[in-house]
CSV table of C-alpha atoms in Angstrom, one decimal:
chain,number,residue,atom,x,y,z
A,106,UNK,CA,31.9,-72.8,63.5
A,107,UNK,CA,35.2,-74.7,63.8
A,108,UNK,CA,33.3,-77.5,65.5
A,109,UNK,CA,31.8,-75.1,68.0
A,110,UNK,CA,28.0,-74.9,68.2
A,111,UNK,CA,27.4,-71.1,68.6
A,112,UNK,CA,23.7,-71.7,69.5
A,113,UNK,CA,24.6,-73.9,72.4
A,114,UNK,CA,27.2,-71.4,73.6
A,115,UNK,CA,24.6,-68.6,73.5
A,116,UNK,CA,22.0,-70.7,75.4
A,117,UNK,CA,24.6,-71.4,78.1
A,118,UNK,CA,25.1,-67.7,78.6
A,119,UNK,CA,21.3,-67.3,79.1
A,120,UNK,CA,21.3,-70.1,81.6
A,121,UNK,CA,24.2,-68.6,83.5
A,122,UNK,CA,22.6,-65.2,83.5
A,123,UNK,CA,19.4,-66.6,84.8
A,124,UNK,CA,21.2,-68.0,87.8
A,125,UNK,CA,23.1,-64.8,88.3
A,126,UNK,CA,19.8,-62.8,88.3
A,127,UNK,CA,18.6,-64.7,91.3
A,128,UNK,CA,21.5,-63.6,93.5
A,129,UNK,CA,22.7,-60.2,92.3
A,130,UNK,CA,21.2,-56.8,91.8
A,131,UNK,CA,20.0,-56.4,88.2
A,132,UNK,CA,21.9,-53.1,88.1
A,133,UNK,CA,25.1,-55.2,88.1
A,134,UNK,CA,24.0,-57.1,85.0
A,135,UNK,CA,25.1,-55.6,81.6
A,136,UNK,CA,22.6,-54.9,78.8
A,137,UNK,CA,24.3,-57.8,76.9
A,138,UNK,CA,23.2,-60.2,79.7
A,139,UNK,CA,19.8,-58.7,80.1
A,140,UNK,CA,19.2,-59.1,76.3
A,141,UNK,CA,20.3,-62.8,76.6
A,142,UNK,CA,17.5,-63.4,79.1
A,143,UNK,CA,15.2,-62.5,76.3
A,144,UNK,CA,17.0,-64.9,73.8
A,145,UNK,CA,18.7,-61.9,72.1
A,146,UNK,CA,22.4,-62.2,71.7
A,147,UNK,CA,24.4,-59.1,70.9
A,148,UNK,CA,27.3,-59.7,68.4
A,149,UNK,CA,29.9,-57.2,67.4
A,150,UNK,CA,33.1,-57.2,65.3
A,151,UNK,CA,34.8,-55.8,68.4
A,152,UNK,CA,35.6,-58.8,70.7
A,153,UNK,CA,35.1,-56.8,73.9
A,154,UNK,CA,31.6,-55.6,72.9
A,155,UNK,CA,30.3,-59.0,71.6
A,156,UNK,CA,28.6,-61.9,73.4
A,157,UNK,CA,31.3,-64.0,71.9
A,158,UNK,CA,33.7,-62.6,74.5
A,159,UNK,CA,32.2,-65.2,76.8
A,160,UNK,CA,33.2,-68.0,74.3
A,161,UNK,CA,36.8,-67.5,73.3
A,162,UNK,CA,38.9,-65.2,71.1
A,163,UNK,CA,39.4,-68.1,68.6
A,164,UNK,CA,35.6,-68.7,68.3
A,165,UNK,CA,35.0,-64.9,67.9
A,166,UNK,CA,37.6,-64.7,65.1
A,167,UNK,CA,36.1,-67.7,63.4
A,168,UNK,CA,32.6,-66.2,63.3
A,169,UNK,CA,33.6,-62.5,62.6
A,170,UNK,CA,33.2,-62.9,58.9
A,171,UNK,CA,29.5,-63.7,59.4
A,172,UNK,CA,29.0,-60.3,61.2
A,173,UNK,CA,29.9,-58.2,58.1
A,174,UNK,CA,27.5,-56.7,55.5
A,175,UNK,CA,29.9,-55.9,52.7
A,176,UNK,CA,27.5,-56.7,49.9
A,177,UNK,CA,25.0,-54.1,51.1
A,178,UNK,CA,27.4,-51.1,50.9
A,179,UNK,CA,27.0,-48.7,47.9
A,180,UNK,CA,29.9,-47.7,45.7
A,181,UNK,CA,32.3,-45.1,47.1
A,182,UNK,CA,31.5,-41.5,46.6
A,183,UNK,CA,33.3,-39.5,43.8
A,184,UNK,CA,33.0,-35.9,45.0
A,185,UNK,CA,31.3,-36.0,48.5
A,186,UNK,CA,34.5,-36.3,50.5
A,187,UNK,CA,36.1,-33.3,48.8
A,188,UNK,CA,32.9,-31.3,49.2
A,189,UNK,CA,32.8,-31.8,52.9
A,190,UNK,CA,36.5,-31.1,53.4
A,191,UNK,CA,36.1,-27.9,51.5
A,192,UNK,CA,33.2,-26.8,53.7
A,193,UNK,CA,35.2,-27.7,56.8
A,194,UNK,CA,38.1,-25.5,55.6
A,195,UNK,CA,35.9,-22.6,54.5
A,196,UNK,CA,32.2,-22.7,54.9
A,197,UNK,CA,29.8,-20.3,53.0
A,198,UNK,CA,29.3,-17.0,54.8
A,199,UNK,CA,25.5,-16.6,54.4
A,200,UNK,CA,22.3,-18.3,53.6
A,201,UNK,CA,22.2,-17.5,49.8
A,202,UNK,CA,25.8,-18.6,49.2
A,203,UNK,CA,25.2,-21.9,51.1
A,204,UNK,CA,22.1,-22.6,48.9
A,205,UNK,CA,24.0,-21.7,45.8
A,206,UNK,CA,26.8,-24.1,46.7
A,207,UNK,CA,24.3,-26.9,47.6
A,208,UNK,CA,22.5,-26.4,44.3
A,209,UNK,CA,25.8,-26.8,42.4
A,210,UNK,CA,26.6,-30.0,44.3
A,211,UNK,CA,23.1,-31.4,43.7
A,212,UNK,CA,23.5,-30.8,40.0
A,213,UNK,CA,26.9,-32.6,39.8
A,214,UNK,CA,25.6,-35.5,41.9
A,215,UNK,CA,22.4,-35.9,39.9
A,216,UNK,CA,24.4,-36.0,36.7
A,217,UNK,CA,26.8,-38.6,37.9
A,218,UNK,CA,24.0,-40.6,39.8
A,219,UNK,CA,26.5,-41.7,42.4
A,220,UNK,CA,24.3,-42.7,45.3
A,221,UNK,CA,26.6,-41.5,48.1
A,222,UNK,CA,27.3,-38.1,46.3
A,223,UNK,CA,23.5,-37.6,45.8
A,224,UNK,CA,22.6,-38.3,49.5
A,225,UNK,CA,25.5,-36.1,50.7
A,226,UNK,CA,24.4,-33.2,48.5
A,227,UNK,CA,20.8,-33.7,49.6
A,228,UNK,CA,21.6,-33.7,53.3
A,229,UNK,CA,23.9,-30.6,52.9
A,230,UNK,CA,21.0,-28.8,51.3
A,231,UNK,CA,19.1,-29.2,54.6
A,232,UNK,CA,22.0,-28.8,57.0
A,233,UNK,CA,24.3,-26.2,55.6
A,234,UNK,CA,21.9,-23.2,55.6
A,235,UNK,CA,21.0,-24.0,59.2
A,236,UNK,CA,24.5,-24.6,60.5
A,237,UNK,CA,26.4,-21.7,58.9
A,238,UNK,CA,25.9,-19.4,61.9
A,239,UNK,CA,26.7,-22.1,64.5
A,240,UNK,CA,25.2,-25.5,65.6
A,241,UNK,CA,21.5,-25.5,66.3
A,242,UNK,CA,20.1,-26.4,69.7
A,243,UNK,CA,20.2,-30.1,70.8
A,244,UNK,CA,19.3,-29.8,74.5
A,245,UNK,CA,15.7,-30.9,73.8
A,246,UNK,CA,15.0,-34.2,72.1
A,247,UNK,CA,12.7,-32.8,69.5
A,248,UNK,CA,15.3,-30.2,68.4
A,249,UNK,CA,18.0,-32.8,68.4
A,250,UNK,CA,16.0,-35.2,66.2
A,251,UNK,CA,14.8,-32.4,63.9
A,252,UNK,CA,18.2,-30.7,63.3
A,253,UNK,CA,20.6,-33.6,63.4
A,254,UNK,CA,18.9,-36.9,62.7
A,255,UNK,CA,15.9,-36.1,60.5
A,256,UNK,CA,18.0,-34.8,57.5
A,257,UNK,CA,20.0,-38.0,57.5
A,258,UNK,CA,17.3,-40.5,57.9
A,259,UNK,CA,14.8,-38.7,55.6
A,260,UNK,CA,17.3,-38.6,52.8
A,261,UNK,CA,18.2,-42.2,53.0
A,262,UNK,CA,14.9,-43.9,53.7
A,263,UNK,CA,12.7,-41.7,51.5
A,264,UNK,CA,14.7,-42.8,48.4
A,265,UNK,CA,13.0,-46.1,48.1
A,266,UNK,CA,9.3,-46.4,47.2
A,267,UNK,CA,8.9,-49.7,49.1
A,268,UNK,CA,10.0,-48.0,52.3
A,269,UNK,CA,7.8,-45.6,54.3
A,270,UNK,CA,8.7,-43.6,57.4
A,271,UNK,CA,6.9,-42.7,60.6
A,272,UNK,CA,8.3,-40.3,63.2
A,273,UNK,CA,7.6,-40.3,66.9
A,274,UNK,CA,5.1,-42.3,68.9
A,275,UNK,CA,4.4,-45.0,66.3
A,276,UNK,CA,3.0,-48.0,68.2
A,277,UNK,CA,4.4,-51.5,68.5
A,278,UNK,CA,2.5,-54.0,70.6
A,279,UNK,CA,4.2,-57.2,71.6
A,280,UNK,CA,2.9,-60.7,72.4
A,281,UNK,CA,2.3,-59.7,76.1
A,282,UNK,CA,0.3,-56.6,75.1
A,283,UNK,CA,3.0,-54.2,76.1
A,284,UNK,CA,2.9,-51.1,73.9
A,285,UNK,CA,6.2,-49.6,72.8
A,286,UNK,CA,6.5,-46.1,71.2
A,287,UNK,CA,9.6,-46.0,69.1
A,288,UNK,CA,11.0,-42.7,68.0
A,289,UNK,CA,11.2,-43.7,64.3
A,290,UNK,CA,9.9,-46.5,62.2
A,291,UNK,CA,10.5,-47.7,58.6
A,292,UNK,CA,7.8,-49.9,57.3
A,293,UNK,CA,6.6,-51.5,54.0
A,294,UNK,CA,3.0,-51.3,52.8
A,295,UNK,CA,2.1,-54.1,50.5
A,296,UNK,CA,-1.6,-54.2,49.7
A,297,UNK,CA,-3.2,-53.2,53.0
A,298,UNK,CA,-0.6,-55.0,55.1
A,299,UNK,CA,1.8,-52.7,57.1
A,300,UNK,CA,5.0,-54.5,58.0
A,301,UNK,CA,7.6,-52.7,60.2
A,302,UNK,CA,11.2,-53.3,59.1
A,303,UNK,CA,13.3,-50.8,61.1
A,304,UNK,CA,13.0,-49.3,64.5
A,305,UNK,CA,14.9,-46.5,66.1
A,306,UNK,CA,15.4,-45.1,69.6
A,307,UNK,CA,16.9,-41.7,70.2
A,308,UNK,CA,18.3,-39.8,73.2
A,309,UNK,CA,20.1,-36.5,72.9
A,310,UNK,CA,22.2,-37.4,75.9
A,311,UNK,CA,23.7,-40.7,77.2
A,312,UNK,CA,21.2,-41.7,79.8
A,313,UNK,CA,19.4,-44.9,80.8
A,314,UNK,CA,16.2,-45.8,82.5
A,315,UNK,CA,16.4,-47.7,85.8
A,316,UNK,CA,14.0,-50.3,84.3
A,317,UNK,CA,15.2,-50.9,80.7
A,318,UNK,CA,17.8,-49.1,78.7
A,319,UNK,CA,16.9,-48.0,75.2
A,320,UNK,CA,19.2,-50.7,73.8
A,321,UNK,CA,17.2,-53.4,75.6
A,322,UNK,CA,13.9,-51.8,74.5
A,323,UNK,CA,15.2,-51.7,70.9
A,324,UNK,CA,16.3,-55.4,71.0
A,325,UNK,CA,12.9,-56.5,72.3
A,326,UNK,CA,11.0,-54.4,69.6
A,327,UNK,CA,13.3,-55.9,66.9
A,328,UNK,CA,12.6,-59.4,68.2
A,329,UNK,CA,8.8,-58.9,68.3
A,330,UNK,CA,8.9,-57.4,64.8
A,331,UNK,CA,11.0,-60.3,63.5
A,332,UNK,CA,8.5,-62.8,65.0
A,333,UNK,CA,5.7,-61.0,63.2
A,334,UNK,CA,7.4,-61.2,59.9
A,335,UNK,CA,8.2,-64.9,60.3
A,336,UNK,CA,4.6,-65.6,61.3
A,337,UNK,CA,3.4,-63.8,58.2
A,338,UNK,CA,5.4,-66.1,56.0
A,339,UNK,CA,8.3,-63.7,55.1
A,340,UNK,CA,11.3,-65.9,54.2
A,341,UNK,CA,14.3,-65.4,56.4
A,342,UNK,CA,13.7,-61.8,57.1
A,343,UNK,CA,16.1,-59.3,58.7
A,344,UNK,CA,15.0,-56.5,61.0
A,345,UNK,CA,17.0,-53.3,61.3
A,346,UNK,CA,17.6,-51.0,64.3
A,347,UNK,CA,19.1,-47.7,65.1
A,348,UNK,CA,20.1,-46.6,68.6
A,349,UNK,CA,21.3,-43.1,69.0
A,350,UNK,CA,22.6,-41.4,72.1
A,351,UNK,CA,24.2,-38.0,71.9
A,352,UNK,CA,26.7,-37.9,69.1
A,353,UNK,CA,27.0,-41.7,68.7
A,354,UNK,CA,24.7,-43.7,66.4
A,355,UNK,CA,24.7,-47.5,66.4
A,356,UNK,CA,23.1,-49.6,63.6
A,357,UNK,CA,21.8,-53.1,64.2
A,358,UNK,CA,20.6,-56.1,62.1
A,359,UNK,CA,18.7,-59.0,63.7
A,360,UNK,CA,17.9,-62.4,62.3
A,361,UNK,CA,16.9,-65.8,63.7
A,362,UNK,CA,20.1,-67.9,63.5
A,363,UNK,CA,18.7,-71.0,65.1
A,364,UNK,CA,15.8,-72.0,67.4
A,365,UNK,CA,15.3,-69.2,70.0
A,366,UNK,CA,18.6,-67.6,69.1
A,367,UNK,CA,18.0,-64.0,68.0
A,368,UNK,CA,21.3,-62.7,66.6
A,369,UNK,CA,21.5,-58.9,67.1
A,370,UNK,CA,24.5,-57.7,65.2
A,371,UNK,CA,26.0,-54.3,65.7
A,372,UNK,CA,26.7,-53.4,62.1
A,373,UNK,CA,28.3,-50.0,62.7
A,374,UNK,CA,29.2,-47.4,65.4
A,375,UNK,CA,29.1,-43.9,63.9
A,376,UNK,CA,30.1,-40.6,65.3
A,377,UNK,CA,27.7,-37.8,64.3
A,378,UNK,CA,28.7,-34.2,63.4
A,379,UNK,CA,27.7,-31.4,65.8
A,380,UNK,CA,28.9,-28.5,63.7
A,381,UNK,CA,30.5,-27.7,60.3
A,382,UNK,CA,34.0,-28.3,61.7
A,383,UNK,CA,33.0,-32.0,61.7
A,384,UNK,CA,31.0,-32.1,58.5
A,385,UNK,CA,33.7,-34.4,56.9
A,386,UNK,CA,32.0,-37.2,59.0
A,387,UNK,CA,28.9,-36.9,56.8
A,388,UNK,CA,29.9,-39.3,53.9
A,389,UNK,CA,30.9,-42.0,56.4
A,390,UNK,CA,27.6,-41.6,58.3
A,391,UNK,CA,25.6,-41.9,55.1
A,392,UNK,CA,27.6,-44.9,53.9
A,393,UNK,CA,26.5,-46.9,56.9
A,394,UNK,CA,22.9,-45.7,56.8
A,395,UNK,CA,22.7,-46.6,53.1
A,396,UNK,CA,23.9,-50.0,54.0
A,397,UNK,CA,21.2,-50.4,56.6
A,398,UNK,CA,18.6,-49.1,54.1
A,399,UNK,CA,19.7,-51.8,51.5
A,400,UNK,CA,19.2,-54.5,54.2
A,401,UNK,CA,15.7,-53.1,55.0
A,402,UNK,CA,14.9,-53.0,51.3
A,403,UNK,CA,15.9,-56.6,50.9
A,404,UNK,CA,13.3,-57.5,53.6
A,405,UNK,CA,10.7,-55.2,52.0
A,406,UNK,CA,11.1,-57.1,48.7
A,407,UNK,CA,10.6,-60.4,50.5
A,408,UNK,CA,7.4,-58.9,52.1
A,409,UNK,CA,6.1,-57.8,48.8
A,410,UNK,CA,6.8,-61.2,47.3
A,411,UNK,CA,5.0,-63.0,50.1
A,412,UNK,CA,2.0,-60.7,49.9
A,413,UNK,CA,1.6,-61.1,46.2
A,414,UNK,CA,2.0,-64.8,46.4
A,415,UNK,CA,-0.7,-65.0,49.0
A,416,UNK,CA,-3.0,-62.9,46.8
A,417,UNK,CA,-2.4,-65.3,43.9
A,418,UNK,CA,-2.6,-68.6,45.7
A,419,UNK,CA,-4.9,-67.6,48.5
A,420,UNK,CA,-2.6,-69.4,50.8
A,421,UNK,CA,-0.1,-68.1,53.4
A,422,UNK,CA,3.6,-69.0,52.7
A,423,UNK,CA,4.9,-71.7,55.1
A,424,UNK,CA,7.0,-69.9,57.7
A,425,UNK,CA,10.8,-70.1,57.2
A,426,UNK,CA,12.3,-70.4,59.7
A,427,UNK,CA,9.6,-72.5,61.3
A,428,UNK,CA,7.3,-71.2,64.0
A,429,UNK,CA,8.8,-73.4,66.7
A,430,UNK,CA,12.0,-71.4,66.4
A,431,UNK,CA,10.3,-68.3,67.8
A,432,UNK,CA,10.7,-67.2,71.4
A,433,UNK,CA,8.0,-65.1,73.1
A,434,UNK,CA,9.9,-64.6,76.4
A,435,UNK,CA,10.0,-61.0,77.6
A,436,UNK,CA,12.0,-60.6,80.8
A,437,UNK,CA,12.1,-57.3,82.7
A,438,UNK,CA,14.5,-56.8,85.6
A,439,UNK,CA,14.2,-53.5,87.4
A,440,UNK,CA,17.5,-51.8,88.1
A,441,UNK,CA,17.2,-50.1,91.5
A,442,UNK,CA,18.6,-46.7,92.2
A,443,UNK,CA,22.0,-46.8,93.8
A,444,UNK,CA,21.9,-45.1,97.3
């Protein structure tokens, strides 16, 4: 980009971080630097939150357009914004009136077939009857996921037949036999081959482990998953991730930009609603989740194509990118408790 080799700049950050890790407490190293030790480089449109802040502002601005996913966004909703504002101003008073309102919205959305309107009406059908008497409990992780996240993710990712969902304690095993248990998975099943495409980690409160934060665990799981797709011959796959802490949800997309440079792009930072006074946030939340679903669907179509080709030719598709681009490093630095 503008005569700058981004890959070389990324690798220089890893080398500098390796030297730092030998002389400082790992607790002083940011998640961004700990990810870099694993060949994962966190990019963000926001300069202060991107690995490119260690390059220069000029370089960051030059590569910013490559961090956008405009083509994956669906068309703007027709009615959903007005529906949510109306509920914020005056919500239904009881269970029956909330169901009646949702049924009306579902009918309008189904007739128009506007994607964002349909998902908004669908989520409201699950949420509105529960929230009319106040926000449900979110102090326990299971309740938080069931009441706040499940309606959103189930609506978006159940809408495509090539995408399947698995909740809680799905297993991912990396190259070093470490077993991860993500909170949510989206996978494709082509023939008898199960291929994970999206991984999510949830916390009802903002808190981190002293060993690895959820963001670092997510990045490692996405990297392992991407390695597996490339090894299976899927052409230039992308792996998606969701990291949710409290009322903030982050979406990520990972690809392999060059040898041993895993580009983990923060596609969106989304504020979740906690009660009906914030329900106008819903269309924006769904807009970004639908974008992520469309990226996952693109990879699912590539997986299906690769699987069908293998069945026809009895040969595995040549890896693209090539296998020597893959990194299998998995560095863990324990963050000691501050006294």
